[in-house]
PDB file of C-alpha atoms in Angstrom:
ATOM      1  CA  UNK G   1     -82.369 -25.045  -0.153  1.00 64.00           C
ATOM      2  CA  UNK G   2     -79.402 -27.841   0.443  1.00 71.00           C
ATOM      3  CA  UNK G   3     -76.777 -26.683   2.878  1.00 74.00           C
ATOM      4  CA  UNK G   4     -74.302 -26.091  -0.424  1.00 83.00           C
ATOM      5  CA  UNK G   5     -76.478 -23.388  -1.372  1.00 84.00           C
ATOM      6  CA  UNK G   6     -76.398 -21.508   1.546  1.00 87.00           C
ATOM      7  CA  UNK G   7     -72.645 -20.886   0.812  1.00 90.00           C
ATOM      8  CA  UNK G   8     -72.161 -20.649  -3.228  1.00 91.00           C
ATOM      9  CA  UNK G   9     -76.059 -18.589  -3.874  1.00 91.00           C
ATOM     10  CA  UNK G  10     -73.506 -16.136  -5.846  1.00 95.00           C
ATOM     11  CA  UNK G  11     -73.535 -18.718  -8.940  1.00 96.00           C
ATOM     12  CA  UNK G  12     -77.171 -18.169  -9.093  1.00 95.00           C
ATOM     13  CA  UNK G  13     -76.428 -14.839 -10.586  1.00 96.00           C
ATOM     14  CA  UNK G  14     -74.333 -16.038 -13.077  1.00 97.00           C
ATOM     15  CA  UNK G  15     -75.478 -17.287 -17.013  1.00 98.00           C
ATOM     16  CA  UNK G  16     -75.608 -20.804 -17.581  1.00 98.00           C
ATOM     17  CA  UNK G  17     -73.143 -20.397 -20.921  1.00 98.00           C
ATOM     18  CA  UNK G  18     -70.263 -19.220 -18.262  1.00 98.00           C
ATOM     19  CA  UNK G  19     -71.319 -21.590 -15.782  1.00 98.00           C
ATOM     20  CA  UNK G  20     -70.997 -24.137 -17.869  1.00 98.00           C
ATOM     21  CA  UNK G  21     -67.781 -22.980 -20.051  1.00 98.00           C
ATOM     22  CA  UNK G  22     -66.361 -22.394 -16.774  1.00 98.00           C
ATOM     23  CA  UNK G  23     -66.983 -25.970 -15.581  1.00 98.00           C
ATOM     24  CA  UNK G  24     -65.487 -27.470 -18.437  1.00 98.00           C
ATOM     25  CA  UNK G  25     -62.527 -24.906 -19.231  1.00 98.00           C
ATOM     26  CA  UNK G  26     -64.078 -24.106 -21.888  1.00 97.00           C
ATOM     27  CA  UNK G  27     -63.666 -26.341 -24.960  1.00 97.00           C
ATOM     28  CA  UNK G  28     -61.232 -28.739 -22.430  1.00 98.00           C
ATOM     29  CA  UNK G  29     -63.615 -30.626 -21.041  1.00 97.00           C
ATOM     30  CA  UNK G  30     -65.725 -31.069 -24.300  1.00 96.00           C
ATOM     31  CA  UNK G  31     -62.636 -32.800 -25.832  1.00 95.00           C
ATOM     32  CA  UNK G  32     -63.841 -36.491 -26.703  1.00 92.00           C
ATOM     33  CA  UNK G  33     -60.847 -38.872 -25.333  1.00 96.00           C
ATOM     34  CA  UNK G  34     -59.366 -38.167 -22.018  1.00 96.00           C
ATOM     35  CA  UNK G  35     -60.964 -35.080 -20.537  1.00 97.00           C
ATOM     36  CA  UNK G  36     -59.894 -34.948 -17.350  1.00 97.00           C
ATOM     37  CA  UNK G  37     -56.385 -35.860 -18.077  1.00 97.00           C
ATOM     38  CA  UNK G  38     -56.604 -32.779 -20.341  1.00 98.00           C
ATOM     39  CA  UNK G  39     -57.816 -30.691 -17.389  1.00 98.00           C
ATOM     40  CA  UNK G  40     -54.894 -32.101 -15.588  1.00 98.00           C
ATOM     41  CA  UNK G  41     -52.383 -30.714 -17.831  1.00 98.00           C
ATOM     42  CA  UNK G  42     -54.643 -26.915 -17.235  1.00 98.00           C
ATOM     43  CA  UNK G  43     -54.119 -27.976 -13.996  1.00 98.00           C
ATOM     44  CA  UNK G  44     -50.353 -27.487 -14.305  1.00 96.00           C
ATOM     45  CA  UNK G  45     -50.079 -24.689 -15.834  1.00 96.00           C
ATOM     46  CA  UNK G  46     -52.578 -23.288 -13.294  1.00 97.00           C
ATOM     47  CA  UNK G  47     -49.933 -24.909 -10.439  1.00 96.00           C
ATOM     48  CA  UNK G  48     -47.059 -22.960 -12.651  1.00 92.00           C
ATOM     49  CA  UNK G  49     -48.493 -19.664 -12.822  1.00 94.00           C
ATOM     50  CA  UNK G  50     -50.136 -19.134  -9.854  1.00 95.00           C
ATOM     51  CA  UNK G  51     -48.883 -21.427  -7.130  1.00 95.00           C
ATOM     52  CA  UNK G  52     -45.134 -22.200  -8.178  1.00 91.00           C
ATOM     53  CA  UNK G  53     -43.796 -19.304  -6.239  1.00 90.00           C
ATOM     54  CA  UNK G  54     -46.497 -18.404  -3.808  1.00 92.00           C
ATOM     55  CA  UNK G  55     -45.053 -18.230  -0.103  1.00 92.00           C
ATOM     56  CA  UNK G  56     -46.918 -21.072   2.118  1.00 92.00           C
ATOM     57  CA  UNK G  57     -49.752 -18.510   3.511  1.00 94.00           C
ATOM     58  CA  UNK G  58     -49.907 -17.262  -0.103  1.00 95.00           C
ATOM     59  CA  UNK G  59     -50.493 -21.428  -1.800  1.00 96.00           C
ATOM     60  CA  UNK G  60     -53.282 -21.688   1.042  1.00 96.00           C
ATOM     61  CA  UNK G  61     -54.967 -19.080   0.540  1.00 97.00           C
ATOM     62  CA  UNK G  62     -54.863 -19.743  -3.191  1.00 98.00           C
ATOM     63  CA  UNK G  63     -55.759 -23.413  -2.390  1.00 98.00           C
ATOM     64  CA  UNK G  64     -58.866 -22.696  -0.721  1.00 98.00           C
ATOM     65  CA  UNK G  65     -60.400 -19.849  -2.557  1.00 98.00           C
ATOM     66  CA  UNK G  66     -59.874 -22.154  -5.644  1.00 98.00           C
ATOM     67  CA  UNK G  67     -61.734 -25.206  -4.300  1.00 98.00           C
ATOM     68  CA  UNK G  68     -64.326 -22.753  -2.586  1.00 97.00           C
ATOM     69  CA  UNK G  69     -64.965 -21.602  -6.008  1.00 98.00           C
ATOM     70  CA  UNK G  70     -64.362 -25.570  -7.818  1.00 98.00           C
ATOM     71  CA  UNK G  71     -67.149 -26.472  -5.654  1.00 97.00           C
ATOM     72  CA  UNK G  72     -69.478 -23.354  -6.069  1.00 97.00           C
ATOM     73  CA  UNK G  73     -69.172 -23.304  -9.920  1.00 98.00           C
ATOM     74  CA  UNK G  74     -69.153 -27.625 -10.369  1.00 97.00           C
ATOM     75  CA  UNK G  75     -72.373 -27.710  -8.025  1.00 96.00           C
ATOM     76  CA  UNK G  76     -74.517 -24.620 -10.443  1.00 97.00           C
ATOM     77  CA  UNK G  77     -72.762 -26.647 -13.771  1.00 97.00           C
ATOM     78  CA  UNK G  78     -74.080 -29.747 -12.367  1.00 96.00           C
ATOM     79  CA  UNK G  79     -77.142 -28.467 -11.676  1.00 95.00           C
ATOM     80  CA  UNK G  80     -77.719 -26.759 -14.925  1.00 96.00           C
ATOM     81  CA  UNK G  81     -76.481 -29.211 -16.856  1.00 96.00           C
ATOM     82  CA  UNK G  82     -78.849 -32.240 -15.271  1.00 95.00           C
ATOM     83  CA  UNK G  83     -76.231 -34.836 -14.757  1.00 94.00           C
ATOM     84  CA  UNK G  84     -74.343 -35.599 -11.972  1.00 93.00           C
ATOM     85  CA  UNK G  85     -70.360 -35.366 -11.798  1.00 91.00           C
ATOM     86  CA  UNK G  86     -70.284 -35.551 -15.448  1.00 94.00           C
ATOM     87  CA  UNK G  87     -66.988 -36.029 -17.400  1.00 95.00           C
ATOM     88  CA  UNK G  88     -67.373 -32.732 -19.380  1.00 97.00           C
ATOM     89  CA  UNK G  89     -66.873 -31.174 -15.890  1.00 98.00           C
ATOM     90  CA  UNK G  90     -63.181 -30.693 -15.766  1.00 98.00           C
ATOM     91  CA  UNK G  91     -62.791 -27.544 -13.204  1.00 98.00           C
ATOM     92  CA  UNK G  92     -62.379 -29.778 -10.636  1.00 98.00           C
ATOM     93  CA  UNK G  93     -59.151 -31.552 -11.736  1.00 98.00           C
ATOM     94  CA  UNK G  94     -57.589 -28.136 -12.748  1.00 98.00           C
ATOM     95  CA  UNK G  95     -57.922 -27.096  -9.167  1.00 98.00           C
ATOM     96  CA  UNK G  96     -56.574 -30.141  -7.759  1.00 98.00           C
ATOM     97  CA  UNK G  97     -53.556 -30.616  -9.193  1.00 98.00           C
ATOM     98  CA  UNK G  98     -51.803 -27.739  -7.397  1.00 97.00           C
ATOM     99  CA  UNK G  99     -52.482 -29.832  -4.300  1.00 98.00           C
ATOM    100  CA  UNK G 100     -50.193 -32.384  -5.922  1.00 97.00           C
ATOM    101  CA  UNK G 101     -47.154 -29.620  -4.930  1.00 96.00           C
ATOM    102  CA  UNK G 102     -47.514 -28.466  -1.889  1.00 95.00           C
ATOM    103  CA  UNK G 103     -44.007 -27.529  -0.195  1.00 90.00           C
ATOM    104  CA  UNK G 104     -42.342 -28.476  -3.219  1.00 88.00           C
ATOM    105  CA  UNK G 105     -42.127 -25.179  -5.176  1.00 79.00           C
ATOM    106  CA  UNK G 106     -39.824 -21.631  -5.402  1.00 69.00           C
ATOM    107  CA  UNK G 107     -36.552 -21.476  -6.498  1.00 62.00           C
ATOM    108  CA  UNK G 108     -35.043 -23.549  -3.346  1.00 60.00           C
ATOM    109  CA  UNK G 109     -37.940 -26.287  -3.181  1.00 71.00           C
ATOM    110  CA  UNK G 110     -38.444 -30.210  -3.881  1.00 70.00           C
ATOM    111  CA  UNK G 111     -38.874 -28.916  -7.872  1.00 73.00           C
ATOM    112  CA  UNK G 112     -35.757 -27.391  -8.179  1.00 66.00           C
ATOM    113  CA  UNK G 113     -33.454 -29.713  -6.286  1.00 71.00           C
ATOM    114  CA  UNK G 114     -34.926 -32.479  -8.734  1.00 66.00           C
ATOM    115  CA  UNK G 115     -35.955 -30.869 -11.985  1.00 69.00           C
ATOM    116  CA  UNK G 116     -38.953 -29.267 -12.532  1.00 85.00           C
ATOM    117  CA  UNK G 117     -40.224 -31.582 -15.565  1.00 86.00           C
ATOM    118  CA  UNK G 118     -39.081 -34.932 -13.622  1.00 90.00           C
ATOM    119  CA  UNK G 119     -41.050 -33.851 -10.490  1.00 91.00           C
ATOM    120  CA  UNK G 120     -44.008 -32.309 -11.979  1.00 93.00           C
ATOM    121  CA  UNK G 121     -44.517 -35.609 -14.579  1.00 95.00           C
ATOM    122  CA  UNK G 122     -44.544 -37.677 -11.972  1.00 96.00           C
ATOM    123  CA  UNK G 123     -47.198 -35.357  -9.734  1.00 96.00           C
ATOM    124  CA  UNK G 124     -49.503 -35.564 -12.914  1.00 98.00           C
ATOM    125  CA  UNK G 125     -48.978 -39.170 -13.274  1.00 98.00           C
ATOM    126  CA  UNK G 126     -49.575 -39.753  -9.661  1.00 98.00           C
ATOM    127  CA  UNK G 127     -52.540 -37.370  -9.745  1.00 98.00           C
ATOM    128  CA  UNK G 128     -53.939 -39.286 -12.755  1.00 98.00           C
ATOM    129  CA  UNK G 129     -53.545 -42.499 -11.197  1.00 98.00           C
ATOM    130  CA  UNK G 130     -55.630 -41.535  -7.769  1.00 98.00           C
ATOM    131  CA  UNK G 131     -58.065 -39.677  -9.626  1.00 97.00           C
ATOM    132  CA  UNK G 132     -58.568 -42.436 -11.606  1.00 97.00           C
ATOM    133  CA  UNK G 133     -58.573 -45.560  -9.339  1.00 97.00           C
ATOM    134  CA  UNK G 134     -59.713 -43.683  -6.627  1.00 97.00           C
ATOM    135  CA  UNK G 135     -58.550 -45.586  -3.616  1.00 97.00           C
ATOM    136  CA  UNK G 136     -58.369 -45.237  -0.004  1.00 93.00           C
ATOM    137  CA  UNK G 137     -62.041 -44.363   0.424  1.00 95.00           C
ATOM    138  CA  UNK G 138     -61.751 -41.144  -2.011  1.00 97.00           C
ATOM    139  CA  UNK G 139     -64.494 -43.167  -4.515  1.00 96.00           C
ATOM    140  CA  UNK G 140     -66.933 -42.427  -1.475  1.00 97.00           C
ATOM    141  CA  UNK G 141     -66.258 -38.683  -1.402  1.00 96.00           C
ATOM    142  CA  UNK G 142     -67.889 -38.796  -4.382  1.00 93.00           C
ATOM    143  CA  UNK G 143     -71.427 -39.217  -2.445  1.00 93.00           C
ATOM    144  CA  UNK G 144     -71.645 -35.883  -0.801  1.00 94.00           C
ATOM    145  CA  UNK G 145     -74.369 -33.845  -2.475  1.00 92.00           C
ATOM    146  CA  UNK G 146     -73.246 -31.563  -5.236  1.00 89.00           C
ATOM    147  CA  UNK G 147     -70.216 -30.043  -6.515  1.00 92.00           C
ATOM    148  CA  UNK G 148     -68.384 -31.368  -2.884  1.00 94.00           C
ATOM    149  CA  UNK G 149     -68.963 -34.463  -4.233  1.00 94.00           C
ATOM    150  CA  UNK G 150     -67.873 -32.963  -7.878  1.00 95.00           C
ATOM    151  CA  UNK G 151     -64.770 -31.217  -6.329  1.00 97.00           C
ATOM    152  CA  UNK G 152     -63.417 -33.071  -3.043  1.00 97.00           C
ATOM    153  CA  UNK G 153     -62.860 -36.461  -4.594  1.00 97.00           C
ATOM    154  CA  UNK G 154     -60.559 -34.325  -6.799  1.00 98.00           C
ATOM    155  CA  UNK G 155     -59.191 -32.610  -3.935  1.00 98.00           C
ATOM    156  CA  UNK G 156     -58.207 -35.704  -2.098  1.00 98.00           C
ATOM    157  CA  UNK G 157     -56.705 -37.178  -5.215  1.00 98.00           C
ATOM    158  CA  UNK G 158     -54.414 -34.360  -5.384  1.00 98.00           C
ATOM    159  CA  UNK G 159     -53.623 -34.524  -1.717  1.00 98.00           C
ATOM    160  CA  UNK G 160     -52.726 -38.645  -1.348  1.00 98.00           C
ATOM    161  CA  UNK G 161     -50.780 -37.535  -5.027  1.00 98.00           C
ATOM    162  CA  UNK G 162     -49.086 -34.816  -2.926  1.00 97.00           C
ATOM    163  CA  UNK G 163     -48.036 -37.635   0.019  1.00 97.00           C
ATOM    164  CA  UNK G 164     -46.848 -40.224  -2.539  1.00 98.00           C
ATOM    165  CA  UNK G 165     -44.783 -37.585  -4.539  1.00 96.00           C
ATOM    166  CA  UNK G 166     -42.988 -36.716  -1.284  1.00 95.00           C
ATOM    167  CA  UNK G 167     -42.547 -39.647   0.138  1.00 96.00           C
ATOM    168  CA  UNK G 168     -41.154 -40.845  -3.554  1.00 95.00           C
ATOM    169  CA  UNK G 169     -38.895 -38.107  -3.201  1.00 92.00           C
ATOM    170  CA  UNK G 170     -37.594 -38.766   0.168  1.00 91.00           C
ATOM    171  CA  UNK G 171     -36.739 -42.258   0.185  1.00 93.00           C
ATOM    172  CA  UNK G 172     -35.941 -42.966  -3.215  1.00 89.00           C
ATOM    173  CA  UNK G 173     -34.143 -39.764  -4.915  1.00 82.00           C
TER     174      UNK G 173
END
């Protein structure tokens, strides 16, 4: 038993058909051009119904039971599925791209001082870019056994995404 197993044993109880739909969003991440970037755009909707107008304690919590359960459900896909981080796999960018937005959202945050569809294109864009390219050492995260590996590159896509986006914001808007 790995040391991810000890922690997500739950998805062993679970079918391999919702495993797997689950993993990809369903028919998302079967799409043939550009799935994650399609999962991306789930992501934001997931960002705009869930997280938009959480208070701060509320988007953390909401943060980490969502990448407890990225991880959980990408590792069993993975598993099930025989192939490691495979594109089809798509859970993982939907989760992330809330990360993109931290402190920005509510009625009186970074969002709405700048315009929601300004701020949140250039948060996917951003997000696309480092989940893409990968930089700063986030291609290695992808090493860790499992759905970590699956999930936390993701993760810390959506969290050098978040810096960028503020740091855009502050110096140059």
């Amino acid at each position: 038993m790995s040391a991810i197993d000890r922690y997500v044993f739950w998805t062993r109880t679970l079918s391999t058909p919702l495993v797997v739909n689950l993993a990809t969003i369903g028919p998302v991440g079967r799409m043939k051009k550009a799935p994650g970037t399609w999962g991306s755009v789930v992501g934001l909707a997931f960002y705009a119904v869930f997280f938009h107008n959480a208070s701060p304690l509320g988007f953390i919590f909401l943060a980490a039971l969502s990448a407890y359960i990225s991880v959980a459900i990408c590792d069993a896909a993975e598993k099930r599925l025989q192939m490691r981080d495979p594109g089809m796999i798509v859970l993982d960018e939907v989760v992330a791209v809330p990360l993109v937005f931290i402190g920005m959202g509510g009625h009186s945050g970074l969002i709405a001082q700048h315009g929601s569809w300004p701020v949140l294109l250039g948060g996917f864009a951003l997000f696309r870019v480092f989940d893409i390219l990968k930089p700063f050492g986030i291609s290695k995260l992808q090493d860790l056994p499992g759905g970590l590996g699956c999930a936390v590159d993701d993760l810390a896509a959506g969290m050098a995404a978040c810096v960028s986006l503020h740091l855009i914001l502050r110096f140059f808007f």
